[in-house]
């Protein structure tokens, strides 16, 4: 793997029963960049993300994450990356501080490291004063930032976010993205799936997936230029409409 890339996968494929939901996806994520992963509902984003994160085994294909093999070193990958899904994975009955303690213990931080890191993350997430509040009683935006803090407890160099802002209000989304951009400026690489085009516009690179196949990759500017559109939303609509036409006229019917 090129050492300027922290994720690289080749012909990654996942089949559930007779359905191929991820079909020979090859893509890279360059170091220090924010990479947006876009595609309609059910196009395979979460499945790719789960294979890259070492949570799900591919049916075929290969991949390297932070130099580790996704087929043979998935446990190491899980330990080295920061991962946050839409479900947030918080313990609702535990307090903000206890949730962070829990994740610190999973990642093997010493008591001193844990204390220092907790303070940093609580400040970063704007959770100061809420350390003793039960996670379950936090509003959506606070829960989201606590979940992000838990994913960052071990200072991962790669952060993988699966629709982290789904169902969160616009102000919280903006605060969340400010945090993401700050992390990227400090050198963290981010792969993030999203349905929000305003979020995608701020990514350094975009991979667009449809029905399990990677259709296009490029910077937001390149994609808009290639498709002669003013917005990424128009690029998205153009891609989906042209693919749906292909499906309607008989191409790739086996994949639906
Ligand atoms: N464990 C599974 N067993 C069977 N089918 C699955 C499984 N996991 C995902 N799928 C199917 O794979 C397809 C891709 O799902 P995936 O969640 O990866 O899409 P997505 O692009 O992340 O969608 P969304 O944007 O709605 O979250 C869907 O049709 C889904 O139903």
PDB file of C-alpha atoms and ligand atoms in Angstrom:
ATOM      1  CA  UNK A   1       0.000   0.000   0.000  1.00  0.00           C
ATOM      2  CA  UNK A   2       1.178   3.476  -0.934  1.00  0.00           C
ATOM      3  CA  UNK A   3       2.102   5.151   2.403  1.00  0.00           C
ATOM      4  CA  UNK A   4       0.207   8.287   1.417  1.00  0.00           C
ATOM      5  CA  UNK A   5      -2.990   6.174   1.622  1.00  0.00           C
ATOM      6  CA  UNK A   6      -4.385   4.920   4.905  1.00  0.00           C
ATOM      7  CA  UNK A   7      -7.115   2.850   3.274  1.00  0.00           C
ATOM      8  CA  UNK A   8      -6.783   0.914   0.085  1.00  0.00           C
ATOM      9  CA  UNK A   9      -9.111  -1.817  -1.106  1.00  0.00           C
ATOM     10  CA  UNK A  10      -9.123  -3.918  -4.221  1.00  0.00           C
ATOM     11  CA  UNK A  11     -12.201  -5.590  -5.746  1.00  0.00           C
ATOM     12  CA  UNK A  12     -13.958  -5.721  -2.395  1.00  0.00           C
ATOM     13  CA  UNK A  13     -17.111  -7.817  -2.772  1.00  0.00           C
ATOM     14  CA  UNK A  14     -19.841  -8.867  -0.345  1.00  0.00           C
ATOM     15  CA  UNK A  15     -22.605 -11.314  -1.105  1.00  0.00           C
ATOM     16  CA  UNK A  16     -25.525 -12.069   1.208  1.00  0.00           C
ATOM     17  CA  UNK A  17     -27.161 -15.271  -0.034  1.00  0.00           C
ATOM     18  CA  UNK A  18     -27.494 -14.752  -3.787  1.00  0.00           C
ATOM     19  CA  UNK A  19     -27.385 -10.929  -3.578  1.00  0.00           C
ATOM     20  CA  UNK A  20     -24.165  -9.096  -4.303  1.00  0.00           C
ATOM     21  CA  UNK A  21     -24.468  -5.880  -2.298  1.00  0.00           C
ATOM     22  CA  UNK A  22     -20.859  -4.723  -2.752  1.00  0.00           C
ATOM     23  CA  UNK A  23     -19.418  -5.474  -6.162  1.00  0.00           C
ATOM     24  CA  UNK A  24     -15.662  -5.272  -6.802  1.00  0.00           C
ATOM     25  CA  UNK A  25     -15.099  -1.944  -5.085  1.00  0.00           C
ATOM     26  CA  UNK A  26     -11.563  -0.598  -5.386  1.00  0.00           C
ATOM     27  CA  UNK A  27     -10.790   2.715  -3.727  1.00  0.00           C
ATOM     28  CA  UNK A  28      -8.263   4.606  -1.666  1.00  0.00           C
ATOM     29  CA  UNK A  29      -8.363   7.113   1.168  1.00  0.00           C
ATOM     30  CA  UNK A  30      -5.339   9.453   1.246  1.00  0.00           C
ATOM     31  CA  UNK A  31      -3.654  10.292   4.530  1.00  0.00           C
ATOM     32  CA  UNK A  32      -4.874  13.443   6.301  1.00  0.00           C
ATOM     33  CA  UNK A  33      -7.896  13.952   4.033  1.00  0.00           C
ATOM     34  CA  UNK A  34     -11.626  13.995   4.676  1.00  0.00           C
ATOM     35  CA  UNK A  35     -13.171  11.533   2.256  1.00  0.00           C
ATOM     36  CA  UNK A  36     -16.930  11.488   1.724  1.00  0.00           C
ATOM     37  CA  UNK A  37     -18.675   8.232   0.881  1.00  0.00           C
ATOM     38  CA  UNK A  38     -21.912   8.932  -0.968  1.00  0.00           C
ATOM     39  CA  UNK A  39     -24.686   6.876  -2.511  1.00  0.00           C
ATOM     40  CA  UNK A  40     -28.420   6.295  -2.300  1.00  0.00           C
ATOM     41  CA  UNK A  41     -30.000   4.238   0.496  1.00  0.00           C
ATOM     42  CA  UNK A  42     -29.049   0.590   0.310  1.00  0.00           C
ATOM     43  CA  UNK A  43     -26.167   1.159  -2.138  1.00  0.00           C
ATOM     44  CA  UNK A  44     -23.638  -0.598   0.111  1.00  0.00           C
ATOM     45  CA  UNK A  45     -21.866   2.223   1.972  1.00  0.00           C
ATOM     46  CA  UNK A  46     -22.245   0.690   5.439  1.00  0.00           C
ATOM     47  CA  UNK A  47     -21.269  -2.736   4.139  1.00  0.00           C
ATOM     48  CA  UNK A  48     -18.032  -1.356   2.635  1.00  0.00           C
ATOM     49  CA  UNK A  49     -17.350   0.598   5.823  1.00  0.00           C
ATOM     50  CA  UNK A  50     -17.925  -2.486   7.978  1.00  0.00           C
ATOM     51  CA  UNK A  51     -15.527  -4.552   5.844  1.00  0.00           C
ATOM     52  CA  UNK A  52     -12.868  -1.839   5.981  1.00  0.00           C
ATOM     53  CA  UNK A  53     -13.309  -1.496   9.746  1.00  0.00           C
ATOM     54  CA  UNK A  54     -12.701  -5.195  10.345  1.00  0.00           C
ATOM     55  CA  UNK A  55     -16.287  -5.828  11.510  1.00  0.00           C
ATOM     56  CA  UNK A  56     -17.443  -7.856   8.496  1.00  0.00           C
ATOM     57  CA  UNK A  57     -15.491 -10.323   6.329  1.00  0.00           C
ATOM     58  CA  UNK A  58     -15.544  -9.704   2.594  1.00  0.00           C
ATOM     59  CA  UNK A  59     -16.737 -12.498   0.299  1.00  0.00           C
ATOM     60  CA  UNK A  60     -13.771 -11.694  -1.941  1.00  0.00           C
ATOM     61  CA  UNK A  61     -11.267  -8.955  -2.606  1.00  0.00           C
ATOM     62  CA  UNK A  62      -8.597  -7.491  -0.405  1.00  0.00           C
ATOM     63  CA  UNK A  63      -7.784  -4.357   1.527  1.00  0.00           C
ATOM     64  CA  UNK A  64      -5.257  -2.644   3.755  1.00  0.00           C
ATOM     65  CA  UNK A  65      -6.061  -0.189   6.531  1.00  0.00           C
ATOM     66  CA  UNK A  66      -3.199   1.659   8.261  1.00  0.00           C
ATOM     67  CA  UNK A  67      -0.944  -0.981   6.714  1.00  0.00           C
ATOM     68  CA  UNK A  68      -2.919  -3.915   8.184  1.00  0.00           C
ATOM     69  CA  UNK A  69      -4.665  -6.569   6.124  1.00  0.00           C
ATOM     70  CA  UNK A  70      -8.472  -6.521   6.466  1.00  0.00           C
ATOM     71  CA  UNK A  71      -8.622 -10.291   5.979  1.00  0.00           C
ATOM     72  CA  UNK A  72      -5.992 -11.398   8.474  1.00  0.00           C
ATOM     73  CA  UNK A  73      -5.519  -8.435  10.838  1.00  0.00           C
ATOM     74  CA  UNK A  74      -9.084  -7.240  11.445  1.00  0.00           C
ATOM     75  CA  UNK A  75      -8.686  -7.271  15.254  1.00  0.00           C
ATOM     76  CA  UNK A  76      -5.695  -4.922  15.038  1.00  0.00           C
ATOM     77  CA  UNK A  77      -7.612  -2.655  12.666  1.00  0.00           C
ATOM     78  CA  UNK A  78     -10.588  -2.501  15.071  1.00  0.00           C
ATOM     79  CA  UNK A  79      -8.225  -1.465  17.834  1.00  0.00           C
ATOM     80  CA  UNK A  80      -6.346   1.144  15.815  1.00  0.00           C
ATOM     81  CA  UNK A  81      -9.175   3.033  14.124  1.00  0.00           C
ATOM     82  CA  UNK A  82     -11.902   5.266  15.553  1.00  0.00           C
ATOM     83  CA  UNK A  83     -15.324   4.051  14.415  1.00  0.00           C
ATOM     84  CA  UNK A  84     -18.684   5.675  14.934  1.00  0.00           C
ATOM     85  CA  UNK A  85     -21.965   4.486  13.493  1.00  0.00           C
ATOM     86  CA  UNK A  86     -25.348   6.166  13.279  1.00  0.00           C
ATOM     87  CA  UNK A  87     -26.427   4.165  16.347  1.00  0.00           C
ATOM     88  CA  UNK A  88     -23.783   5.943  18.473  1.00  0.00           C
ATOM     89  CA  UNK A  89     -22.980   2.857  20.666  1.00  0.00           C
ATOM     90  CA  UNK A  90     -23.350   4.695  23.980  1.00  0.00           C
ATOM     91  CA  UNK A  91     -24.365   3.229  27.333  1.00  0.00           C
ATOM     92  CA  UNK A  92     -27.406   5.347  28.058  1.00  0.00           C
ATOM     93  CA  UNK A  93     -27.561   4.602  31.783  1.00  0.00           C
ATOM     94  CA  UNK A  94     -23.893   5.532  32.259  1.00  0.00           C
ATOM     95  CA  UNK A  95     -22.813   9.156  32.646  1.00  0.00           C
ATOM     96  CA  UNK A  96     -20.784  11.099  30.085  1.00  0.00           C
ATOM     97  CA  UNK A  97     -17.608  10.485  32.124  1.00  0.00           C
ATOM     98  CA  UNK A  98     -18.382   6.799  32.653  1.00  0.00           C
ATOM     99  CA  UNK A  99     -18.932   6.239  28.930  1.00  0.00           C
ATOM    100  CA  UNK A 100     -15.502   7.745  28.239  1.00  0.00           C
ATOM    101  CA  UNK A 101     -13.964   5.650  31.060  1.00  0.00           C
ATOM    102  CA  UNK A 102     -15.516   2.538  29.560  1.00  0.00           C
ATOM    103  CA  UNK A 103     -14.028   3.170  26.106  1.00  0.00           C
ATOM    104  CA  UNK A 104     -10.681   4.142  27.673  1.00  0.00           C
ATOM    105  CA  UNK A 105     -10.565   0.751  29.421  1.00  0.00           C
ATOM    106  CA  UNK A 106     -11.452  -1.104  26.201  1.00  0.00           C
ATOM    107  CA  UNK A 107      -8.544   0.595  24.438  1.00  0.00           C
ATOM    108  CA  UNK A 108      -6.184  -0.109  27.347  1.00  0.00           C
ATOM    109  CA  UNK A 109      -5.441   3.481  28.427  1.00  0.00           C
ATOM    110  CA  UNK A 110      -3.753   3.881  31.816  1.00  0.00           C
ATOM    111  CA  UNK A 111      -5.635   5.784  34.554  1.00  0.00           C
ATOM    112  CA  UNK A 112      -3.465   8.870  33.983  1.00  0.00           C
ATOM    113  CA  UNK A 113      -3.855   8.749  30.187  1.00  0.00           C
ATOM    114  CA  UNK A 114      -7.580   8.213  30.560  1.00  0.00           C
ATOM    115  CA  UNK A 115      -7.973  11.224  32.877  1.00  0.00           C
ATOM    116  CA  UNK A 116      -6.021  13.536  30.591  1.00  0.00           C
ATOM    117  CA  UNK A 117      -7.727  12.350  27.407  1.00  0.00           C
ATOM    118  CA  UNK A 118     -11.172  12.619  29.027  1.00  0.00           C
ATOM    119  CA  UNK A 119     -10.576  16.264  29.879  1.00  0.00           C
ATOM    120  CA  UNK A 120      -9.411  17.043  26.352  1.00  0.00           C
ATOM    121  CA  UNK A 121     -12.370  15.304  24.734  1.00  0.00           C
ATOM    122  CA  UNK A 122     -14.971  16.787  27.071  1.00  0.00           C
ATOM    123  CA  UNK A 123     -13.641  20.243  26.207  1.00  0.00           C
ATOM    124  CA  UNK A 124     -13.484  19.420  22.468  1.00  0.00           C
ATOM    125  CA  UNK A 125     -17.086  18.193  22.469  1.00  0.00           C
ATOM    126  CA  UNK A 126     -18.343  21.142  24.495  1.00  0.00           C
ATOM    127  CA  UNK A 127     -19.504  18.752  27.241  1.00  0.00           C
ATOM    128  CA  UNK A 128     -17.863  20.601  30.125  1.00  0.00           C
ATOM    129  CA  UNK A 129     -20.203  20.592  33.135  1.00  0.00           C
ATOM    130  CA  UNK A 130     -22.103  17.550  31.853  1.00  0.00           C
ATOM    131  CA  UNK A 131     -19.609  14.902  32.988  1.00  0.00           C
ATOM    132  CA  UNK A 132     -22.050  13.402  35.507  1.00  0.00           C
ATOM    133  CA  UNK A 133     -25.135  13.570  33.285  1.00  0.00           C
ATOM    134  CA  UNK A 134     -26.533  10.224  32.050  1.00  0.00           C
ATOM    135  CA  UNK A 135     -25.815   9.754  28.331  1.00  0.00           C
ATOM    136  CA  UNK A 136     -29.446   8.751  27.806  1.00  0.00           C
ATOM    137  CA  UNK A 137     -30.655  12.155  28.976  1.00  0.00           C
ATOM    138  CA  UNK A 138     -28.520  14.105  26.478  1.00  0.00           C
ATOM    139  CA  UNK A 139     -30.105  15.585  23.361  1.00  0.00           C
ATOM    140  CA  UNK A 140     -29.209  14.154  19.930  1.00  0.00           C
ATOM    141  CA  UNK A 141     -26.408  16.631  19.209  1.00  0.00           C
ATOM    142  CA  UNK A 142     -24.718  16.091  22.599  1.00  0.00           C
ATOM    143  CA  UNK A 143     -25.030  12.309  22.258  1.00  0.00           C
ATOM    144  CA  UNK A 144     -23.443  12.527  18.839  1.00  0.00           C
ATOM    145  CA  UNK A 145     -20.475  14.510  20.166  1.00  0.00           C
ATOM    146  CA  UNK A 146     -20.089  12.140  23.116  1.00  0.00           C
ATOM    147  CA  UNK A 147     -20.084   9.175  20.705  1.00  0.00           C
ATOM    148  CA  UNK A 148     -17.417  10.950  18.653  1.00  0.00           C
ATOM    149  CA  UNK A 149     -15.366  11.548  21.814  1.00  0.00           C
ATOM    150  CA  UNK A 150     -15.607   7.840  22.688  1.00  0.00           C
ATOM    151  CA  UNK A 151     -14.418   6.942  19.173  1.00  0.00           C
ATOM    152  CA  UNK A 152     -11.447   9.297  19.632  1.00  0.00           C
ATOM    153  CA  UNK A 153     -10.396   8.214  23.128  1.00  0.00           C
ATOM    154  CA  UNK A 154      -7.299   6.325  21.886  1.00  0.00           C
ATOM    155  CA  UNK A 155      -6.223   9.121  19.506  1.00  0.00           C
ATOM    156  CA  UNK A 156      -6.762   7.100  16.325  1.00  0.00           C
ATOM    157  CA  UNK A 157      -5.040   8.346  13.177  1.00  0.00           C
ATOM    158  CA  UNK A 158      -8.038   7.165  11.139  1.00  0.00           C
ATOM    159  CA  UNK A 159     -11.653   7.967  11.931  1.00  0.00           C
ATOM    160  CA  UNK A 160     -14.438   6.092  10.132  1.00  0.00           C
ATOM    161  CA  UNK A 161     -17.896   7.616  10.484  1.00  0.00           C
ATOM    162  CA  UNK A 162     -21.039   5.933   9.152  1.00  0.00           C
ATOM    163  CA  UNK A 163     -23.761   8.564   8.750  1.00  0.00           C
ATOM    164  CA  UNK A 164     -22.762  10.312  11.968  1.00  0.00           C
ATOM    165  CA  UNK A 165     -25.134  13.243  11.517  1.00  0.00           C
ATOM    166  CA  UNK A 166     -28.313  11.384  10.531  1.00  0.00           C
ATOM    167  CA  UNK A 167     -31.235  12.758  12.522  1.00  0.00           C
ATOM    168  CA  UNK A 168     -29.221  15.540  14.167  1.00  0.00           C
ATOM    169  CA  UNK A 169     -30.299  19.205  14.005  1.00  0.00           C
ATOM    170  CA  UNK A 170     -28.498  21.650  11.659  1.00  0.00           C
ATOM    171  CA  UNK A 171     -26.668  23.564  14.421  1.00  0.00           C
ATOM    172  CA  UNK A 172     -25.330  20.343  15.956  1.00  0.00           C
ATOM    173  CA  UNK A 173     -24.328  19.139  12.482  1.00  0.00           C
ATOM    174  CA  UNK A 174     -22.344  22.322  11.939  1.00  0.00           C
ATOM    175  CA  UNK A 175     -20.589  22.050  15.309  1.00  0.00           C
ATOM    176  CA  UNK A 176     -19.839  18.383  14.587  1.00  0.00           C
ATOM    177  CA  UNK A 177     -18.270  19.229  11.229  1.00  0.00           C
ATOM    178  CA  UNK A 178     -16.161  21.985  12.766  1.00  0.00           C
ATOM    179  CA  UNK A 179     -14.726  19.323  15.072  1.00  0.00           C
ATOM    180  CA  UNK A 180     -14.108  16.986  12.114  1.00  0.00           C
ATOM    181  CA  UNK A 181     -12.296  19.709  10.157  1.00  0.00           C
ATOM    182  CA  UNK A 182     -10.163  20.562  13.208  1.00  0.00           C
ATOM    183  CA  UNK A 183      -9.202  16.901  13.575  1.00  0.00           C
ATOM    184  CA  UNK A 184      -8.265  16.726   9.889  1.00  0.00           C
ATOM    185  CA  UNK A 185      -6.131  19.888  10.226  1.00  0.00           C
ATOM    186  CA  UNK A 186      -4.269  18.142  13.050  1.00  0.00           C
ATOM    187  CA  UNK A 187      -3.587  15.150  10.769  1.00  0.00           C
ATOM    188  CA  UNK A 188      -6.446  12.701  11.367  1.00  0.00           C
ATOM    189  CA  UNK A 189      -7.745  10.974   8.241  1.00  0.00           C
ATOM    190  CA  UNK A 190     -11.545  10.757   8.026  1.00  0.00           C
ATOM    191  CA  UNK A 191     -13.805   8.517   5.950  1.00  0.00           C
ATOM    192  CA  UNK A 192     -17.417   9.582   6.363  1.00  0.00           C
ATOM    193  CA  UNK A 193     -20.653   8.405   4.754  1.00  0.00           C
ATOM    194  CA  UNK A 194     -23.375  10.983   4.432  1.00  0.00           C
ATOM    195  CA  UNK A 195     -26.564  11.871   2.619  1.00  0.00           C
ATOM    196  CA  UNK A 196     -26.057  15.592   3.230  1.00  0.00           C
ATOM    197  CA  UNK A 197     -24.686  17.391   0.187  1.00  0.00           C
ATOM    198  CA  UNK A 198     -23.559  20.427   2.207  1.00  0.00           C
ATOM    199  CA  UNK A 199     -21.319  18.053   4.199  1.00  0.00           C
ATOM    200  CA  UNK A 200     -20.060  16.356   1.026  1.00  0.00           C
ATOM    201  CA  UNK A 201     -19.137  19.752  -0.465  1.00  0.00           C
ATOM    202  CA  UNK A 202     -16.581  20.260   2.303  1.00  0.00           C
ATOM    203  CA  UNK A 203     -14.821  16.902   1.742  1.00  0.00           C
ATOM    204  CA  UNK A 204     -11.430  16.736   0.031  1.00  0.00           C
ATOM    205  CA  UNK A 205     -12.438  13.715  -2.016  1.00  0.00           C
ATOM    206  CA  UNK A 206     -15.677  11.879  -2.750  1.00  0.00           C
ATOM    207  CA  UNK A 207     -16.370   8.258  -3.636  1.00  0.00           C
ATOM    208  CA  UNK A 208     -19.818   7.658  -5.066  1.00  0.00           C
ATOM    209  CA  UNK A 209     -21.331   4.173  -4.893  1.00  0.00           C
ATOM    210  CA  UNK A 210     -24.519   2.871  -6.526  1.00  0.00           C
ATOM    211  CA  UNK A 211     -25.960  -0.651  -6.223  1.00  0.00           C
ATOM    212  CA  UNK A 212     -22.703  -1.876  -4.759  1.00  0.00           C
ATOM    213  CA  UNK A 213     -20.475  -0.506  -7.540  1.00  0.00           C
ATOM    214  CA  UNK A 214     -18.109   2.431  -7.187  1.00  0.00           C
ATOM    215  CA  UNK A 215     -19.203   4.778  -9.968  1.00  0.00           C
ATOM    216  CA  UNK A 216     -17.017   7.859  -9.644  1.00  0.00           C
ATOM    217  CA  UNK A 217     -14.354   9.388  -7.419  1.00  0.00           C
ATOM    218  CA  UNK A 218     -13.032  12.925  -7.361  1.00  0.00           C
ATOM    219  CA  UNK A 219     -12.916  16.223  -5.540  1.00  0.00           C
ATOM    220  CA  UNK A 220     -16.270  18.057  -5.304  1.00  0.00           C
ATOM    221  CA  UNK A 221     -14.908  20.536  -7.863  1.00  0.00           C
ATOM    222  CA  UNK A 222     -13.836  17.801 -10.296  1.00  0.00           C
ATOM    223  CA  UNK A 223     -17.181  16.005 -10.039  1.00  0.00           C
ATOM    224  CA  UNK A 224     -19.149  19.187 -10.694  1.00  0.00           C
ATOM    225  CA  UNK A 225     -16.920  20.038 -13.653  1.00  0.00           C
ATOM    226  CA  UNK A 226     -17.096  16.535 -15.140  1.00  0.00           C
ATOM    227  CA  UNK A 227     -20.899  16.547 -14.940  1.00  0.00           C
ATOM    228  CA  UNK A 228     -21.265  20.223 -15.881  1.00  0.00           C
ATOM    229  CA  UNK A 229     -23.410  20.948 -12.842  1.00  0.00           C
ATOM    230  CA  UNK A 230     -23.424  23.753 -10.287  1.00  0.00           C
ATOM    231  CA  UNK A 231     -23.981  21.565  -7.249  1.00  0.00           C
ATOM    232  CA  UNK A 232     -23.028  18.134  -5.953  1.00  0.00           C
ATOM    233  CA  UNK A 233     -26.716  17.398  -5.514  1.00  0.00           C
ATOM    234  CA  UNK A 234     -27.119  17.711  -9.303  1.00  0.00           C
ATOM    235  CA  UNK A 235     -24.137  15.383  -9.832  1.00  0.00           C
ATOM    236  CA  UNK A 236     -25.771  12.894  -7.463  1.00  0.00           C
ATOM    237  CA  UNK A 237     -29.139  13.111  -9.265  1.00  0.00           C
ATOM    238  CA  UNK A 238     -27.506  12.788 -12.695  1.00  0.00           C
ATOM    239  CA  UNK A 239     -25.574   9.688 -11.640  1.00  0.00           C
ATOM    240  CA  UNK A 240     -28.592   8.013 -10.059  1.00  0.00           C
ATOM    241  CA  UNK A 241     -30.884   8.791 -12.999  1.00  0.00           C
ATOM    242  CA  UNK A 242     -28.424   7.504 -15.596  1.00  0.00           C
ATOM    243  CA  UNK A 243     -27.828   4.318 -13.581  1.00  0.00           C
ATOM    244  CA  UNK A 244     -31.543   3.760 -13.114  1.00  0.00           C
ATOM    245  CA  UNK A 245     -31.997   4.103 -16.883  1.00  0.00           C
ATOM    246  CA  UNK A 246     -29.342   1.416 -17.395  1.00  0.00           C
ATOM    247  CA  UNK A 247     -31.133  -0.874 -14.976  1.00  0.00           C
ATOM    248  CA  UNK A 248     -34.491  -0.195 -16.661  1.00  0.00           C
ATOM    249  CA  UNK A 249     -33.102  -1.082 -20.084  1.00  0.00           C
ATOM    250  CA  UNK A 250     -31.729  -4.385 -18.919  1.00  0.00           C
ATOM    251  CA  UNK A 251     -28.129  -3.761 -17.930  1.00  0.00           C
ATOM    252  CA  UNK A 252     -26.916  -5.308 -14.684  1.00  0.00           C
ATOM    253  CA  UNK A 253     -30.335  -6.762 -13.805  1.00  0.00           C
ATOM    254  CA  UNK A 254     -28.640  -9.563 -11.863  1.00  0.00           C
ATOM    255  CA  UNK A 255     -27.597  -7.093  -9.187  1.00  0.00           C
ATOM    256  CA  UNK A 256     -31.020  -5.764  -8.217  1.00  0.00           C
TER     257      UNK A 256
HETATM  258  N1  LIG B   1     -26.489  -8.696   7.125  1.00  0.00           N
HETATM  259  C1  LIG B   1     -27.156  -8.516   5.977  1.00  0.00           C
HETATM  260  N2  LIG B   1     -27.879  -9.513   5.421  1.00  0.00           N
HETATM  261  C2  LIG B   1     -28.547  -9.333   4.259  1.00  0.00           C
HETATM  262  N3  LIG B   1     -28.572  -8.182   3.566  1.00  0.00           N
HETATM  263  C3  LIG B   1     -27.871  -7.159   4.083  1.00  0.00           C
HETATM  264  C4  LIG B   1     -27.138  -7.256   5.308  1.00  0.00           C
HETATM  265  N4  LIG B   1     -26.531  -6.054   5.561  1.00  0.00           N
HETATM  266  C5  LIG B   1     -26.889  -5.238   4.538  1.00  0.00           C
HETATM  267  N5  LIG B   1     -27.679  -5.896   3.664  1.00  0.00           N
HETATM  268  C6  LIG B   1     -28.259  -5.348   2.423  1.00  0.00           C
HETATM  269  O1  LIG B   1     -27.184  -4.810   1.670  1.00  0.00           O
HETATM  270  C7  LIG B   1     -27.620  -3.671   0.944  1.00  0.00           C
HETATM  271  C8  LIG B   1     -26.641  -2.526   1.230  1.00  0.00           C
HETATM  272  O2  LIG B   1     -26.852  -2.102   2.580  1.00  0.00           O
HETATM  273  P1  LIG B   1     -25.971  -0.977   3.268  1.00  0.00           P
HETATM  274  O3  LIG B   1     -26.509  -0.809   4.643  1.00  0.00           O
HETATM  275  O4  LIG B   1     -24.544  -1.307   3.099  1.00  0.00           O
HETATM  276  O5  LIG B   1     -26.339   0.288   2.374  1.00  0.00           O
HETATM  277  P2  LIG B   1     -26.113   1.834   2.673  1.00  0.00           P
HETATM  278  O6  LIG B   1     -25.626   2.434   1.391  1.00  0.00           O
HETATM  279  O7  LIG B   1     -25.264   2.017   3.866  1.00  0.00           O
HETATM  280  O8  LIG B   1     -27.598   2.323   2.969  1.00  0.00           O
HETATM  281  P3  LIG B   1     -28.148   3.548   3.879  1.00  0.00           P
HETATM  282  O9  LIG B   1     -27.713   4.810   3.198  1.00  0.00           O
HETATM  283  O10 LIG B   1     -29.629   3.360   3.804  1.00  0.00           O
HETATM  284  O11 LIG B   1     -27.592   3.374   5.258  1.00  0.00           O
HETATM  285  C9  LIG B   1     -29.042  -3.370   1.394  1.00  0.00           C
HETATM  286  O12 LIG B   1     -29.940  -3.853   0.419  1.00  0.00           O
HETATM  287  C10 LIG B   1     -29.166  -4.149   2.686  1.00  0.00           C
HETATM  288  O13 LIG B   1     -30.493  -4.571   2.887  1.00  0.00           O
END
